[in-house]
Amino acid sequence: MKFGGSSLASASRIKNAARIVQRFSKGNKIVVVASALDDVTDKLLELGETAQRGGSPKAKSLLSKLQYLHSKIGRDVSARGTDKQLVTRISGLNLELERTVEGISHLRELTPRSRDYLLSFGERLSTLTVATALRNSGLKARAFTGAEAGITTDENYGEAKPLTEVSYHQIHQFLEPSLSRKEIPVVTGFIAATVEGSITTLGRGGSDYTASLLGVALEADEIWIWTDVDGLMTADPRIVKDARVLSNVSFGEALELSYFGAKMMHPRALQPAVQKRIPVRIKNSSKPSKEGTLVSVNEGDSSGRVVRAISIIPSVGIVTVSGTGMMGAPGVAAKVFQTLGSNNINVMMISQGSSEAIISCVVSRKDVEKSVRALQLALLGQGYVEKVAAERDACIIAVVGGGMKGTPGVAARIFGAVAQRKINVRMVAQGSSEYNVSFIVPEARGPDAVRAIHQEFNLERPPGKS
Ligand code: ADP
Ligand code: ASP
Ligand code: MG
């Protein structure tokens, strides 16, 4: 069971999470994965960036707010405020956090590696608190960091990749003894470590990924993701007011949705679970009796629905490589992707005009400048590429549904609905799985495009009634 930050945003939310674990622990062995409390990861990032500019009063104030938050919630979760061990351990981590921030301000340097170390405090602090809450509700619980639970990654700080085989082996070895003593391991989501033991993170939203890795390693019956909405929905309910919960989603659809869902789930989170066909349930921690969404091998409840859900990925940009000399020149595309890949830039979408004179790649907005520089260095002046250009104002809209495969006219309806709202589509790609059509619009028009498509396909109505 993984609890997201929103499900751990206060002492009472944490106690609620403990009650949920207790309720389902009868007859089940459970491993808990905890995210950082609330939006603590965002706050730690801000703290790191502020500290990097020197030890300012702002950095001090951000730091003491975080320290206060964890101490306060720790005290409130403790039984009658007397859980000395928790209070002491939180103070210890608070002090270590302070030293880390001092180091960053002193050197005025925040490297990917030190950033991961800084971010790890969120989950390390939350896990201790959640384990205490579980003990106070009568369960045996023990806190583990990702590394203590056996998750080992490569050294790609910020977006580290688990070395799965060794991790699976170690997870089994490190957590089974606890489980057989009827203890509930409480593992930090999001963070792990390299072979040498330095802390890494799995990318934003990475606690879902942690849960999936642990579930596979321990051959869990199911992986449950507790969050603040009733399940996976037809669209982000903050964008579409009448978005509906999808009760059954197939693995294929969920992969597309999570990849393009950005905010809802870590893009690679489901991969391990899908490979081993372990069902994933997404449930609301405020309404634990509700069924939520079941992601499984089953086809889903589309009842002929072609489009199931629409996601939006904000904050991306388009990098375009063009030149008349590119026509018919073999290997240009390979060079483009190789250049981006070797600079650790993730390409989220690609399109190439059939004239071959232009190749466009969608990358995260933070990578736009780096991509342009890398491509200019690698490609200009060799006779075929004349220009590398960038467009920073973009978001991806992904329309997903298993029923889209082989159904003609879906794209026409999608783009018709968007055109009616006078939204300019900059670039289009259809996944070869045919489970998704994705396209790019200016960021400010993204939510409107989502609403237009939601309405066009009547997604607010239950299946069978469209
Ligand atoms: P957690 O703290 O549990 O990890 P997140 O904020 O990462 O929670 O993800 C839950 C949020 O994702 C929801 O509150 C919702 O606003 C947003 N969201 C975006 N797309 C969807 C979707 N298709 N279905 C449900 N929620 C979505
Ligand atoms: N705390 C991390 C984040 O906010 C990981 C997670 O919540 O899944 O990205
Ligand atoms: Mg999340």
PDB file of N, CA and C and ligand atoms in Angstrom, residues 2-5 35-42 122-123 189-190 203-209 266, ligand 2:
ATOM      1  N   LYS A   2       0.637   2.084  -0.989  1.00  0.00           N
ATOM      2  CA  LYS A   2       1.386   3.336  -1.048  1.00  0.00           C
ATOM      3  C   LYS A   2       0.461   4.495  -0.682  1.00  0.00           C
ATOM      4  N   PHE A   3       0.927   5.348   0.213  1.00  0.00           N
ATOM      5  CA  PHE A   3       0.165   6.537   0.573  1.00  0.00           C
ATOM      6  C   PHE A   3       0.843   7.761  -0.003  1.00  0.00           C
ATOM      7  N   GLY A   4       0.130   8.504  -0.839  1.00  0.00           N
ATOM      8  CA  GLY A   4       0.678   9.716  -1.452  1.00  0.00           C
ATOM      9  C   GLY A   4       0.724  10.854  -0.437  1.00  0.00           C
ATOM     10  N   GLY A   5       1.455  11.901  -0.787  1.00  0.00           N
ATOM     11  CA  GLY A   5       1.623  13.048   0.097  1.00  0.00           C
ATOM     12  C   GLY A   5       0.299  13.636   0.565  1.00  0.00           C
ATOM     13  N   SER A  35       5.037   8.471   0.831  1.00  0.00           N
ATOM     14  CA  SER A  35       5.587   9.659   0.159  1.00  0.00           C
ATOM     15  C   SER A  35       5.966  10.665   1.228  1.00  0.00           C
ATOM     16  N   ALA A  36       6.603  11.747   0.810  1.00  0.00           N
ATOM     17  CA  ALA A  36       6.837  12.860   1.730  1.00  0.00           C
ATOM     18  C   ALA A  36       5.481  13.451   2.104  1.00  0.00           C
ATOM     19  N   LEU A  37       5.383  14.053   3.293  1.00  0.00           N
ATOM     20  CA  LEU A  37       4.127  14.649   3.720  1.00  0.00           C
ATOM     21  C   LEU A  37       3.727  15.775   2.762  1.00  0.00           C
ATOM     22  N   ASP A  38       2.463  15.792   2.405  1.00  0.00           N
ATOM     23  CA  ASP A  38       1.888  16.897   1.634  1.00  0.00           C
ATOM     24  C   ASP A  38       2.798  17.322   0.468  1.00  0.00           C
ATOM     25  N   ASP A  39       3.128  18.631   0.384  1.00  0.00           N
ATOM     26  CA  ASP A  39       3.966  19.096  -0.728  1.00  0.00           C
ATOM     27  C   ASP A  39       5.404  19.358  -0.270  1.00  0.00           C
ATOM     28  N   VAL A  40       5.871  18.549   0.667  1.00  0.00           N
ATOM     29  CA  VAL A  40       7.208  18.752   1.237  1.00  0.00           C
ATOM     30  C   VAL A  40       8.309  18.650   0.170  1.00  0.00           C
ATOM     31  N   THR A  41       8.142  17.763  -0.828  1.00  0.00           N
ATOM     32  CA  THR A  41       9.174  17.657  -1.871  1.00  0.00           C
ATOM     33  C   THR A  41       9.327  18.977  -2.632  1.00  0.00           C
ATOM     34  N   ASP A  42       8.182  19.626  -2.946  1.00  0.00           N
ATOM     35  CA  ASP A  42       8.256  20.939  -3.618  1.00  0.00           C
ATOM     36  C   ASP A  42       8.990  21.944  -2.733  1.00  0.00           C
ATOM     37  N   GLY A 122      12.422  14.388   2.885  1.00  0.00           N
ATOM     38  CA  GLY A 122      10.957  14.339   2.877  1.00  0.00           C
ATOM     39  C   GLY A 122      10.454  12.949   3.230  1.00  0.00           C
ATOM     40  N   GLU A 123      10.910  11.956   2.487  1.00  0.00           N
ATOM     41  CA  GLU A 123      10.439  10.592   2.704  1.00  0.00           C
ATOM     42  C   GLU A 123      11.036   9.981   3.973  1.00  0.00           C
ATOM     43  N   GLY A 189       9.063   5.991  -0.097  1.00  0.00           N
ATOM     44  CA  GLY A 189       8.872   5.987  -1.543  1.00  0.00           C
ATOM     45  C   GLY A 189       9.957   6.849  -2.164  1.00  0.00           C
ATOM     46  N   PHE A 190      10.078   6.805  -3.500  1.00  0.00           N
ATOM     47  CA  PHE A 190      10.828   7.822  -4.254  1.00  0.00           C
ATOM     48  C   PHE A 190      12.340   7.741  -4.115  1.00  0.00           C
ATOM     49  N   GLY A 203      12.672  10.064  -9.670  1.00  0.00           N
ATOM     50  CA  GLY A 203      11.893  11.004 -10.486  1.00  0.00           C
ATOM     51  C   GLY A 203      10.621  11.376  -9.753  1.00  0.00           C
ATOM     52  N   ARG A 204      10.083  12.569 -10.066  1.00  0.00           N
ATOM     53  CA  ARG A 204       8.908  13.059  -9.335  1.00  0.00           C
ATOM     54  C   ARG A 204       7.760  12.061  -9.412  1.00  0.00           C
ATOM     55  N   GLY A 205       7.054  11.938  -8.305  1.00  0.00           N
ATOM     56  CA  GLY A 205       5.958  10.971  -8.241  1.00  0.00           C
ATOM     57  C   GLY A 205       6.462   9.541  -8.088  1.00  0.00           C
ATOM     58  N   GLY A 206       7.737   9.397  -7.759  1.00  0.00           N
ATOM     59  CA  GLY A 206       8.381   8.081  -7.783  1.00  0.00           C
ATOM     60  C   GLY A 206       7.931   7.086  -6.724  1.00  0.00           C
ATOM     61  N   SER A 207       7.124   7.517  -5.758  1.00  0.00           N
ATOM     62  CA  SER A 207       6.674   6.557  -4.738  1.00  0.00           C
ATOM     63  C   SER A 207       5.791   5.464  -5.335  1.00  0.00           C
ATOM     64  N   ASP A 208       5.051   5.805  -6.369  1.00  0.00           N
ATOM     65  CA  ASP A 208       4.236   4.788  -7.053  1.00  0.00           C
ATOM     66  C   ASP A 208       5.155   3.711  -7.617  1.00  0.00           C
ATOM     67  N   TYR A 209       6.275   4.157  -8.142  1.00  0.00           N
ATOM     68  CA  TYR A 209       7.260   3.244  -8.722  1.00  0.00           C
ATOM     69  C   TYR A 209       7.833   2.332  -7.641  1.00  0.00           C
ATOM     70  N   HIS A 266       3.577   8.233 -11.696  1.00  0.00           N
ATOM     71  CA  HIS A 266       4.913   8.221 -12.259  1.00  0.00           C
ATOM     72  C   HIS A 266       4.901   7.440 -13.580  1.00  0.00           C
TER      73      HIS A 266
HETATM   74  N1  ASP B   2       7.526  12.951  -2.766  1.00  0.00           N
HETATM   75  C1  ASP B   2       7.858  12.683  -4.145  1.00  0.00           C
HETATM   76  C2  ASP B   2       7.245  13.743  -5.041  1.00  0.00           C
HETATM   77  O1  ASP B   2       6.546  14.611  -4.575  1.00  0.00           O
HETATM   78  C3  ASP B   2       7.465  11.313  -4.579  1.00  0.00           C
HETATM   79  C4  ASP B   2       5.987  11.021  -4.555  1.00  0.00           C
HETATM   80  O2  ASP B   2       5.213  11.694  -3.873  1.00  0.00           O
HETATM   81  O3  ASP B   2       5.584  10.070  -5.216  1.00  0.00           O
HETATM   82  O4  ASP B   2       7.502  13.728  -6.218  1.00  0.00           O
END
